[in-house]
mmCIF file of N, CA and C in Angstrom:
data_model
loop_
_atom_site.group_PDB
_atom_site.id
_atom_site.type_symbol
_atom_site.label_atom_id
_atom_site.label_comp_id
_atom_site.label_asym_id
_atom_site.label_seq_id
_atom_site.Cartn_x
_atom_site.Cartn_y
_atom_site.Cartn_z
ATOM 1 N N UNK A 1 0.835 -1.181 0.000
ATOM 2 C CA UNK A 1 0.000 0.000 0.000
ATOM 3 C C UNK A 1 0.871 1.232 0.000
ATOM 4 N N UNK A 2 0.371 2.303 -0.563
ATOM 5 C CA UNK A 2 1.156 3.528 -0.648
ATOM 6 C C UNK A 2 0.294 4.718 -0.227
ATOM 7 N N UNK A 3 0.866 5.577 0.588
ATOM 8 C CA UNK A 3 0.218 6.781 1.088
ATOM 9 C C UNK A 3 1.258 7.887 1.018
ATOM 10 N N UNK A 4 0.857 9.069 0.546
ATOM 11 C CA UNK A 4 1.805 10.172 0.423
ATOM 12 C C UNK A 4 1.329 11.358 1.256
ATOM 13 N N UNK A 5 2.251 11.917 2.031
ATOM 14 C CA UNK A 5 1.969 13.121 2.824
ATOM 15 C C UNK A 5 3.014 14.171 2.476
ATOM 16 N N UNK A 6 2.559 15.398 2.337
ATOM 17 C CA UNK A 6 3.483 16.508 2.120
ATOM 18 C C UNK A 6 3.768 17.174 3.465
ATOM 19 N N UNK A 7 5.047 17.400 3.723
ATOM 20 C CA UNK A 7 5.480 17.978 4.991
ATOM 21 C C UNK A 7 6.304 19.224 4.693
ATOM 22 N N UNK A 8 5.970 20.304 5.381
ATOM 23 C CA UNK A 8 6.653 21.575 5.169
ATOM 24 C C UNK A 8 8.066 21.555 5.759
ATOM 25 N N UNK A 9 9.028 22.024 4.975
ATOM 26 C CA UNK A 9 10.392 22.233 5.460
ATOM 27 C C UNK A 9 10.459 23.666 5.972
ATOM 28 N N UNK A 10 10.794 23.814 7.245
ATOM 29 C CA UNK A 10 10.856 25.143 7.842
ATOM 30 C C UNK A 10 12.295 25.613 7.963
ATOM 31 N N UNK A 11 12.463 26.907 8.023
ATOM 32 C CA UNK A 11 13.802 27.482 8.159
ATOM 33 C C UNK A 11 14.489 26.941 9.408
ATOM 34 N N UNK A 12 13.745 26.755 10.479
ATOM 35 C CA UNK A 12 14.342 26.296 11.740
ATOM 36 C C UNK A 12 14.815 24.848 11.687
ATOM 37 N N UNK A 13 14.438 24.113 10.623
ATOM 38 C CA UNK A 13 14.891 22.729 10.458
ATOM 39 C C UNK A 13 16.359 22.653 10.042
ATOM 40 N N UNK A 14 16.912 23.780 9.599
ATOM 41 C CA UNK A 14 18.260 23.810 9.048
ATOM 42 C C UNK A 14 19.322 23.949 10.138
ATOM 43 N N UNK A 15 20.479 23.366 9.870
ATOM 44 C CA UNK A 15 21.599 23.486 10.791
ATOM 45 C C UNK A 15 22.574 24.561 10.296
ATOM 46 N N UNK A 16 23.700 24.679 10.919
ATOM 47 C CA UNK A 16 24.655 25.740 10.566
ATOM 48 C C UNK A 16 25.284 25.545 9.191
ATOM 49 N N UNK A 17 25.125 24.380 8.601
ATOM 50 C CA UNK A 17 25.651 24.133 7.255
ATOM 51 C C UNK A 17 24.650 24.505 6.164
ATOM 52 N N UNK A 18 23.443 24.926 6.574
ATOM 53 C CA UNK A 18 22.447 25.365 5.618
ATOM 54 C C UNK A 18 21.588 24.262 5.030
ATOM 55 N N UNK A 19 21.668 23.066 5.612
ATOM 56 C CA UNK A 19 20.764 22.004 5.154
ATOM 57 C C UNK A 19 20.008 21.449 6.345
ATOM 58 N N UNK A 20 18.954 20.714 6.062
ATOM 59 C CA UNK A 20 18.108 20.181 7.125
ATOM 60 C C UNK A 20 18.932 19.232 7.995
ATOM 61 N N UNK A 21 18.862 19.439 9.295
ATOM 62 C CA UNK A 21 19.557 18.593 10.252
ATOM 63 C C UNK A 21 19.068 17.159 10.116
ATOM 64 N N UNK A 22 19.976 16.204 10.228
ATOM 65 C CA UNK A 22 19.614 14.805 10.015
ATOM 66 C C UNK A 22 18.512 14.311 10.962
ATOM 67 N N UNK A 23 18.455 14.789 12.170
ATOM 68 C CA UNK A 23 17.428 14.345 13.112
ATOM 69 C C UNK A 23 16.029 14.769 12.683
ATOM 70 N N UNK A 24 15.926 15.824 11.900
ATOM 71 C CA UNK A 24 14.622 16.327 11.468
ATOM 72 C C UNK A 24 13.955 15.378 10.473
ATOM 73 N N UNK A 25 14.741 14.596 9.755
ATOM 74 C CA UNK A 25 14.171 13.627 8.818
ATOM 75 C C UNK A 25 13.233 12.660 9.556
ATOM 76 N N UNK A 26 13.614 12.272 10.763
ATOM 77 C CA UNK A 26 12.756 11.385 11.562
ATOM 78 C C UNK A 26 11.444 12.083 11.917
ATOM 79 N N UNK A 27 11.509 13.390 12.155
ATOM 80 C CA UNK A 27 10.292 14.156 12.429
ATOM 81 C C UNK A 27 9.389 14.198 11.205
ATOM 82 N N UNK A 28 9.970 14.332 10.013
ATOM 83 C CA UNK A 28 9.159 14.306 8.794
ATOM 84 C C UNK A 28 8.442 12.963 8.657
ATOM 85 N N UNK A 29 9.144 11.875 8.970
ATOM 86 C CA UNK A 29 8.512 10.546 8.938
ATOM 87 C C UNK A 29 7.380 10.475 9.962
ATOM 88 N N UNK A 30 7.621 11.012 11.146
ATOM 89 C CA UNK A 30 6.606 11.004 12.197
ATOM 90 C C UNK A 30 5.360 11.778 11.763
ATOM 91 N N UNK A 31 5.560 12.949 11.170
ATOM 92 C CA UNK A 31 4.415 13.746 10.732
ATOM 93 C C UNK A 31 3.603 12.998 9.671
ATOM 94 N N UNK A 32 4.278 12.329 8.766
ATOM 95 C CA UNK A 32 3.571 11.542 7.750
ATOM 96 C C UNK A 32 2.876 10.339 8.387
ATOM 97 N N UNK A 33 3.531 9.709 9.363
ATOM 98 C CA UNK A 33 2.945 8.547 10.044
ATOM 99 C C UNK A 33 1.673 8.940 10.797
ATOM 100 N N UNK A 34 1.668 10.125 11.408
ATOM 101 C CA UNK A 34 0.469 10.608 12.101
ATOM 102 C C UNK A 34 -0.703 10.675 11.122
ATOM 103 N N UNK A 35 -0.461 11.255 9.955
ATOM 104 C CA UNK A 35 -1.524 11.360 8.945
ATOM 105 C C UNK A 35 -1.959 9.982 8.446
ATOM 106 N N UNK A 36 -0.991 9.085 8.251
ATOM 107 C CA UNK A 36 -1.301 7.724 7.811
ATOM 108 C C UNK A 36 -2.220 7.030 8.820
ATOM 109 N N UNK A 37 -1.865 7.105 10.098
ATOM 110 C CA UNK A 37 -2.693 6.460 11.117
ATOM 111 C C UNK A 37 -4.094 7.057 11.142
ATOM 112 N N UNK A 38 -4.187 8.371 11.031
ATOM 113 C CA UNK A 38 -5.503 9.019 11.076
ATOM 114 C C UNK A 38 -6.318 8.749 9.824
ATOM 115 N N UNK A 39 -5.705 8.925 8.645
ATOM 116 C CA UNK A 39 -6.456 8.862 7.392
ATOM 117 C C UNK A 39 -6.653 7.455 6.850
ATOM 118 N N UNK A 40 -5.712 6.564 7.098
ATOM 119 C CA UNK A 40 -5.815 5.200 6.553
ATOM 120 C C UNK A 40 -6.289 4.204 7.611
ATOM 121 N N UNK A 41 -5.697 4.254 8.793
ATOM 122 C CA UNK A 41 -6.051 3.283 9.830
ATOM 123 C C UNK A 41 -7.184 3.757 10.728
ATOM 124 N N UNK A 42 -7.554 5.045 10.632
ATOM 125 C CA UNK A 42 -8.658 5.556 11.433
ATOM 126 C C UNK A 42 -8.357 5.632 12.920
ATOM 127 N N UNK A 43 -7.081 5.807 13.256
ATOM 128 C CA UNK A 43 -6.650 5.837 14.653
ATOM 129 C C UNK A 43 -5.701 7.008 14.861
ATOM 130 N N UNK A 44 -5.937 7.853 15.865
ATOM 131 C CA UNK A 44 -4.959 8.920 16.124
ATOM 132 C C UNK A 44 -3.667 8.318 16.664
ATOM 133 N N UNK A 45 -2.539 8.815 16.188
ATOM 134 C CA UNK A 45 -1.259 8.279 16.648
ATOM 135 C C UNK A 45 -1.021 8.596 18.121
ATOM 136 N N UNK A 46 -1.793 9.529 18.656
ATOM 137 C CA UNK A 46 -1.684 9.837 20.082
ATOM 138 C C UNK A 46 -2.266 8.715 20.945
ATOM 139 N N UNK A 47 -2.912 7.747 20.313
ATOM 140 C CA UNK A 47 -3.446 6.582 21.023
ATOM 141 C C UNK A 47 -2.287 5.908 21.768
ATOM 142 N N UNK A 48 -2.416 5.717 23.070
ATOM 143 C CA UNK A 48 -1.307 5.140 23.835
ATOM 144 C C UNK A 48 -1.065 3.664 23.529
ATOM 145 N N UNK A 49 -1.827 3.093 22.612
ATOM 146 C CA UNK A 49 -1.703 1.674 22.295
ATOM 147 C C UNK A 49 -0.794 1.411 21.099
ATOM 148 N N UNK A 50 0.037 2.390 20.759
ATOM 149 C CA UNK A 50 0.960 2.272 19.632
ATOM 150 C C UNK A 50 2.323 2.784 20.073
ATOM 151 N N UNK A 51 3.360 2.001 19.849
ATOM 152 C CA UNK A 51 4.713 2.480 20.102
ATOM 153 C C UNK A 51 5.590 2.159 18.899
ATOM 154 N N UNK A 52 6.596 2.994 18.689
ATOM 155 C CA UNK A 52 7.596 2.716 17.661
ATOM 156 C C UNK A 52 8.739 1.979 18.353
ATOM 157 N N UNK A 53 8.989 0.756 17.912
ATOM 158 C CA UNK A 53 10.021 -0.074 18.525
ATOM 159 C C UNK A 53 11.345 -0.005 17.776
ATOM 160 N N UNK A 54 11.293 0.465 16.526
ATOM 161 C CA UNK A 54 12.501 0.499 15.704
ATOM 162 C C UNK A 54 12.403 1.656 14.715
ATOM 163 N N UNK A 55 13.512 2.355 14.523
ATOM 164 C CA UNK A 55 13.600 3.443 13.547
ATOM 165 C C UNK A 55 14.947 3.339 12.844
ATOM 166 N N UNK A 56 14.903 3.375 11.518
ATOM 167 C CA UNK A 56 16.121 3.321 10.722
ATOM 168 C C UNK A 56 15.992 4.315 9.575
ATOM 169 N N UNK A 57 17.012 5.121 9.346
ATOM 170 C CA UNK A 57 17.015 6.087 8.247
ATOM 171 C C UNK A 57 18.330 5.994 7.483
ATOM 172 N N UNK A 58 18.217 6.049 6.171
ATOM 173 C CA UNK A 58 19.380 6.096 5.304
ATOM 174 C C UNK A 58 19.307 7.399 4.517
ATOM 175 N N UNK A 59 20.333 8.228 4.664
ATOM 176 C CA UNK A 59 20.364 9.533 4.020
ATOM 177 C C UNK A 59 21.031 9.413 2.651
ATOM 178 N N UNK A 60 20.409 10.045 1.650
ATOM 179 C CA UNK A 60 20.960 9.988 0.289
ATOM 180 C C UNK A 60 21.406 11.353 -0.215
ATOM 181 N N UNK A 61 20.728 12.401 0.227
ATOM 182 C CA UNK A 61 21.070 13.746 -0.251
ATOM 183 C C UNK A 61 20.580 14.766 0.771
ATOM 184 N N UNK A 62 21.266 15.910 0.868
ATOM 185 C CA UNK A 62 20.815 16.949 1.793
ATOM 186 C C UNK A 62 19.586 17.680 1.253
ATOM 187 N N UNK A 63 18.809 18.211 2.173
ATOM 188 C CA UNK A 63 17.704 19.104 1.818
ATOM 189 C C UNK A 63 18.200 20.510 2.111
ATOM 190 N N UNK A 64 18.274 21.325 1.064
ATOM 191 C CA UNK A 64 18.733 22.701 1.216
ATOM 192 C C UNK A 64 17.599 23.623 0.816
ATOM 193 N N UNK A 65 17.314 24.601 1.647
ATOM 194 C CA UNK A 65 16.225 25.525 1.368
ATOM 195 C C UNK A 65 14.944 25.097 2.058
ATOM 196 N N UNK A 66 13.904 25.876 1.843
ATOM 197 C CA UNK A 66 12.592 25.566 2.393
ATOM 198 C C UNK A 66 11.711 25.084 1.250
ATOM 199 N N UNK A 67 10.581 24.540 1.591
ATOM 200 C CA UNK A 67 9.682 23.991 0.579
ATOM 201 C C UNK A 67 8.888 22.849 1.170
ATOM 202 N N UNK A 68 8.728 21.798 0.383
ATOM 203 C CA UNK A 68 7.914 20.665 0.810
ATOM 204 C C UNK A 68 8.664 19.360 0.584
ATOM 205 N N UNK A 69 8.625 18.511 1.580
ATOM 206 C CA UNK A 69 9.140 17.151 1.447
ATOM 207 C C UNK A 69 7.936 16.249 1.237
ATOM 208 N N UNK A 70 8.037 15.390 0.241
ATOM 209 C CA UNK A 70 6.988 14.413 -0.009
ATOM 210 C C UNK A 70 7.423 13.110 0.664
ATOM 211 N N UNK A 71 6.593 12.610 1.576
ATOM 212 C CA UNK A 71 6.915 11.385 2.295
ATOM 213 C C UNK A 71 5.945 10.301 1.844
ATOM 214 N N UNK A 72 6.484 9.324 1.141
ATOM 215 C CA UNK A 72 5.674 8.193 0.702
ATOM 216 C C UNK A 72 5.802 7.084 1.731
ATOM 217 N N UNK A 73 4.654 6.570 2.145
ATOM 218 C CA UNK A 73 4.598 5.514 3.146
ATOM 219 C C UNK A 73 4.046 4.260 2.495
ATOM 220 N N UNK A 74 4.712 3.163 2.792
ATOM 221 C CA UNK A 74 4.216 1.858 2.371
ATOM 222 C C UNK A 74 4.199 0.979 3.612
ATOM 223 N N UNK A 75 3.020 0.527 4.001
ATOM 224 C CA UNK A 75 2.901 -0.332 5.184
ATOM 225 C C UNK A 75 3.122 -1.774 4.772
ATOM 226 N N UNK A 76 3.962 -2.457 5.529
ATOM 227 C CA UNK A 76 4.214 -3.871 5.276
ATOM 228 C C UNK A 76 3.157 -4.735 5.942
ATOM 229 N N UNK A 77 3.201 -5.984 5.626
ATOM 230 C CA UNK A 77 2.233 -6.938 6.170
ATOM 231 C C UNK A 77 2.407 -7.071 7.683
ATOM 232 N N UNK A 78 1.306 -6.961 8.422
ATOM 233 C CA UNK A 78 1.407 -7.107 9.876
ATOM 234 C C UNK A 78 1.810 -8.518 10.288
ATOM 235 N N UNK A 79 2.629 -8.571 11.327
ATOM 236 C CA UNK A 79 2.929 -9.842 11.965
ATOM 237 C C UNK A 79 1.905 -10.039 13.074
ATOM 238 N N UNK A 80 2.280 -10.714 14.110
ATOM 239 C CA UNK A 80 1.354 -10.923 15.210
ATOM 240 C C UNK A 80 1.062 -9.654 15.991
ATOM 241 N N UNK A 81 2.128 -8.978 16.435
ATOM 242 C CA UNK A 81 1.973 -7.817 17.312
ATOM 243 C C UNK A 81 2.560 -6.531 16.732
ATOM 244 N N UNK A 82 3.129 -6.600 15.546
ATOM 245 C CA UNK A 82 3.786 -5.429 14.980
ATOM 246 C C UNK A 82 3.650 -5.414 13.467
ATOM 247 N N UNK A 83 3.993 -4.247 12.892
ATOM 248 C CA UNK A 83 4.063 -4.152 11.435
ATOM 249 C C UNK A 83 5.039 -3.050 11.051
ATOM 250 N N UNK A 84 5.699 -3.228 9.904
ATOM 251 C CA UNK A 84 6.659 -2.219 9.449
ATOM 252 C C UNK A 84 5.994 -1.153 8.594
ATOM 253 N N UNK A 85 6.591 0.019 8.603
ATOM 254 C CA UNK A 85 6.246 1.081 7.663
ATOM 255 C C UNK A 85 7.551 1.498 6.998
ATOM 256 N N UNK A 86 7.514 1.573 5.667
ATOM 257 C CA UNK A 86 8.673 1.966 4.876
ATOM 258 C C UNK A 86 8.445 3.377 4.340
ATOM 259 N N UNK A 87 9.489 4.182 4.355
ATOM 260 C CA UNK A 87 9.388 5.588 3.965
ATOM 261 C C UNK A 87 10.337 5.898 2.815
ATOM 262 N N UNK A 88 9.871 6.737 1.895
ATOM 263 C CA UNK A 88 10.726 7.347 0.886
ATOM 264 C C UNK A 88 10.482 8.846 0.959
ATOM 265 N N UNK A 89 11.509 9.602 1.293
ATOM 266 C CA UNK A 89 11.405 11.056 1.394
ATOM 267 C C UNK A 89 11.991 11.678 0.133
ATOM 268 N N UNK A 90 11.217 12.552 -0.509
ATOM 269 C CA UNK A 90 11.661 13.215 -1.736
ATOM 270 C C UNK A 90 11.550 14.724 -1.573
ATOM 271 N N UNK A 91 12.521 15.416 -2.150
ATOM 272 C CA UNK A 91 12.538 16.878 -2.137
ATOM 273 C C UNK A 91 12.907 17.337 -3.537
ATOM 274 N N UNK A 92 12.059 18.160 -4.100
ATOM 275 C CA UNK A 92 12.252 18.668 -5.459
ATOM 276 C C UNK A 92 12.509 17.537 -6.449
ATOM 277 N N UNK A 93 11.744 16.442 -6.298
ATOM 278 C CA UNK A 93 11.812 15.325 -7.229
ATOM 279 C C UNK A 93 12.946 14.339 -7.001
ATOM 280 N N UNK A 94 13.774 14.573 -5.993
ATOM 281 C CA UNK A 94 14.918 13.704 -5.714
ATOM 282 C C UNK A 94 14.701 12.960 -4.406
ATOM 283 N N UNK A 95 14.999 11.669 -4.385
ATOM 284 C CA UNK A 95 14.923 10.908 -3.142
ATOM 285 C C UNK A 95 16.072 11.344 -2.247
ATOM 286 N N UNK A 96 15.724 11.843 -1.057
ATOM 287 C CA UNK A 96 16.739 12.345 -0.130
ATOM 288 C C UNK A 96 16.985 11.402 1.040
ATOM 289 N N UNK A 97 16.043 10.470 1.279
ATOM 290 C CA UNK A 97 16.223 9.502 2.358
ATOM 291 C C UNK A 97 15.208 8.381 2.213
ATOM 292 N N UNK A 98 15.562 7.247 2.771
ATOM 293 C CA UNK A 98 14.622 6.135 2.908
ATOM 294 C C UNK A 98 14.685 5.690 4.361
ATOM 295 N N UNK A 99 13.630 5.052 4.813
ATOM 296 C CA UNK A 99 13.623 4.633 6.207
ATOM 297 C C UNK A 99 12.597 3.573 6.504
ATOM 298 N N UNK A 100 12.618 3.145 7.729
ATOM 299 C CA UNK A 100 11.686 2.121 8.198
ATOM 300 C C UNK A 100 11.428 2.328 9.685
ATOM 301 N N UNK A 101 10.182 2.127 10.077
ATOM 302 C CA UNK A 101 9.843 2.028 11.496
ATOM 303 C C UNK A 101 9.072 0.741 11.697
ATOM 304 N N UNK A 102 9.110 0.229 12.912
ATOM 305 C CA UNK A 102 8.284 -0.913 13.289
ATOM 306 C C UNK A 102 7.392 -0.452 14.429
ATOM 307 N N UNK A 103 6.080 -0.577 14.201
ATOM 308 C CA UNK A 103 5.076 -0.188 15.184
ATOM 309 C C UNK A 103 4.611 -1.432 15.928
ATOM 310 N N UNK A 104 4.442 -1.301 17.240
ATOM 311 C CA UNK A 104 3.956 -2.397 18.063
ATOM 312 C C UNK A 104 2.646 -1.975 18.712
ATOM 313 N N UNK A 105 1.650 -2.837 18.603
ATOM 314 C CA UNK A 105 0.362 -2.605 19.268
ATOM 315 C C UNK A 105 0.510 -2.986 20.740
ATOM 316 N N UNK A 106 -0.068 -2.167 21.622
ATOM 317 C CA UNK A 106 0.052 -2.395 23.062
ATOM 318 C C UNK A 106 -1.328 -2.512 23.700
ATOM 319 N N UNK A 107 -1.422 -3.311 24.765
ATOM 320 C CA UNK A 107 -2.692 -3.409 25.486
ATOM 321 C C UNK A 107 -2.747 -2.333 26.571
ATOM 322 N N UNK A 108 -3.814 -2.320 27.356
ATOM 323 C CA UNK A 108 -3.999 -1.293 28.384
ATOM 324 C C UNK A 108 -2.943 -1.336 29.485
ATOM 325 N N UNK A 109 -2.288 -2.478 29.653
ATOM 326 C CA UNK A 109 -1.245 -2.611 30.670
ATOM 327 C C UNK A 109 0.144 -2.323 30.114
ATOM 328 N N UNK A 110 0.218 -1.932 28.831
ATOM 329 C CA UNK A 110 1.502 -1.597 28.231
ATOM 330 C C UNK A 110 2.283 -2.795 27.730
ATOM 331 N N UNK A 111 1.600 -3.895 27.482
ATOM 332 C CA UNK A 111 2.252 -5.090 26.945
ATOM 333 C C UNK A 111 1.897 -5.240 25.473
ATOM 334 N N UNK A 112 2.815 -5.779 24.678
ATOM 335 C CA UNK A 112 2.507 -6.006 23.260
ATOM 336 C C UNK A 112 1.285 -6.907 23.095
ATOM 337 N N UNK A 113 0.458 -6.577 22.108
ATOM 338 C CA UNK A 113 -0.757 -7.336 21.847
ATOM 339 C C UNK A 113 -0.952 -7.461 20.333
ATOM 340 N N UNK A 114 -1.895 -8.230 19.935
ATOM 341 C CA UNK A 114 -2.157 -8.471 18.512
ATOM 342 C C UNK A 114 -2.526 -7.164 17.793
ATOM 343 N N UNK A 115 -1.980 -6.988 16.577
ATOM 344 C CA UNK A 115 -2.336 -5.839 15.752
ATOM 345 C C UNK A 115 -3.843 -5.905 15.495
ATOM 346 N N UNK A 116 -4.574 -4.815 15.748
ATOM 347 C CA UNK A 116 -6.036 -4.835 15.590
ATOM 348 C C UNK A 116 -6.466 -5.224 14.168
ATOM 349 N N UNK A 117 -7.556 -5.968 14.095
ATOM 350 C CA UNK A 117 -8.096 -6.401 12.800
ATOM 351 C C UNK A 117 -8.417 -5.209 11.904
ATOM 352 N N UNK A 118 -8.893 -4.103 12.491
ATOM 353 C CA UNK A 118 -9.203 -2.896 11.716
ATOM 354 C C UNK A 118 -7.970 -2.422 10.953
ATOM 355 N N UNK A 119 -6.807 -2.433 11.591
ATOM 356 C CA UNK A 119 -5.568 -2.019 10.940
ATOM 357 C C UNK A 119 -5.180 -3.016 9.851
ATOM 358 N N UNK A 120 -5.290 -4.306 10.173
ATOM 359 C CA UNK A 120 -4.951 -5.342 9.192
ATOM 360 C C UNK A 120 -5.768 -5.194 7.927
ATOM 361 N N UNK A 121 -7.068 -4.947 8.114
ATOM 362 C CA UNK A 121 -7.968 -4.818 6.965
ATOM 363 C C UNK A 121 -7.625 -3.558 6.159
ATOM 364 N N UNK A 122 -7.358 -2.459 6.840
ATOM 365 C CA UNK A 122 -7.031 -1.215 6.139
ATOM 366 C C UNK A 122 -5.730 -1.362 5.354
ATOM 367 N N UNK A 123 -4.758 -2.035 5.913
ATOM 368 C CA UNK A 123 -3.492 -2.253 5.212
ATOM 369 C C UNK A 123 -3.709 -3.164 4.006
ATOM 370 N N UNK A 124 -4.485 -4.223 4.189
ATOM 371 C CA UNK A 124 -4.743 -5.164 3.105
ATOM 372 C C UNK A 124 -5.563 -4.528 1.971
ATOM 373 N N UNK A 125 -6.437 -3.571 2.292
ATOM 374 C CA UNK A 125 -7.329 -2.952 1.310
ATOM 375 C C UNK A 125 -6.643 -1.891 0.461
ATOM 376 N N UNK A 126 -5.463 -1.443 0.834
ATOM 377 C CA UNK A 126 -4.795 -0.379 0.079
ATOM 378 C C UNK A 126 -4.162 -0.961 -1.176
ATOM 379 N N UNK A 127 -4.183 -0.194 -2.256
ATOM 380 C CA UNK A 127 -3.577 -0.676 -3.521
ATOM 381 C C UNK A 127 -2.072 -0.808 -3.417
#
């Protein structure tokens, strides 16, 4: 499945070298993930029943200037208690980073639990 979110690059995202600080790329992924959870899975990411257990980013090119980063999300097949999300970040038509997070579903006591059927169905229904 593929979902695209546009994220604004702000002047404050830049470091002293004039390009977006590497840590901000993770924030761009987070902002896109929030929209994905709300618009595709029908769940606010503020729901305490979701945690990110793994984050990996590979940088390919710097982002210089302000504008918009396009974050493409592809959700992988859910396992028992978790599922991956793959990211491709593009700026001005160029891929600037790729990444992956692993989300874990949690129960009310803070223990990992089965990924909800609603999420499984939404992921399976996406083209």
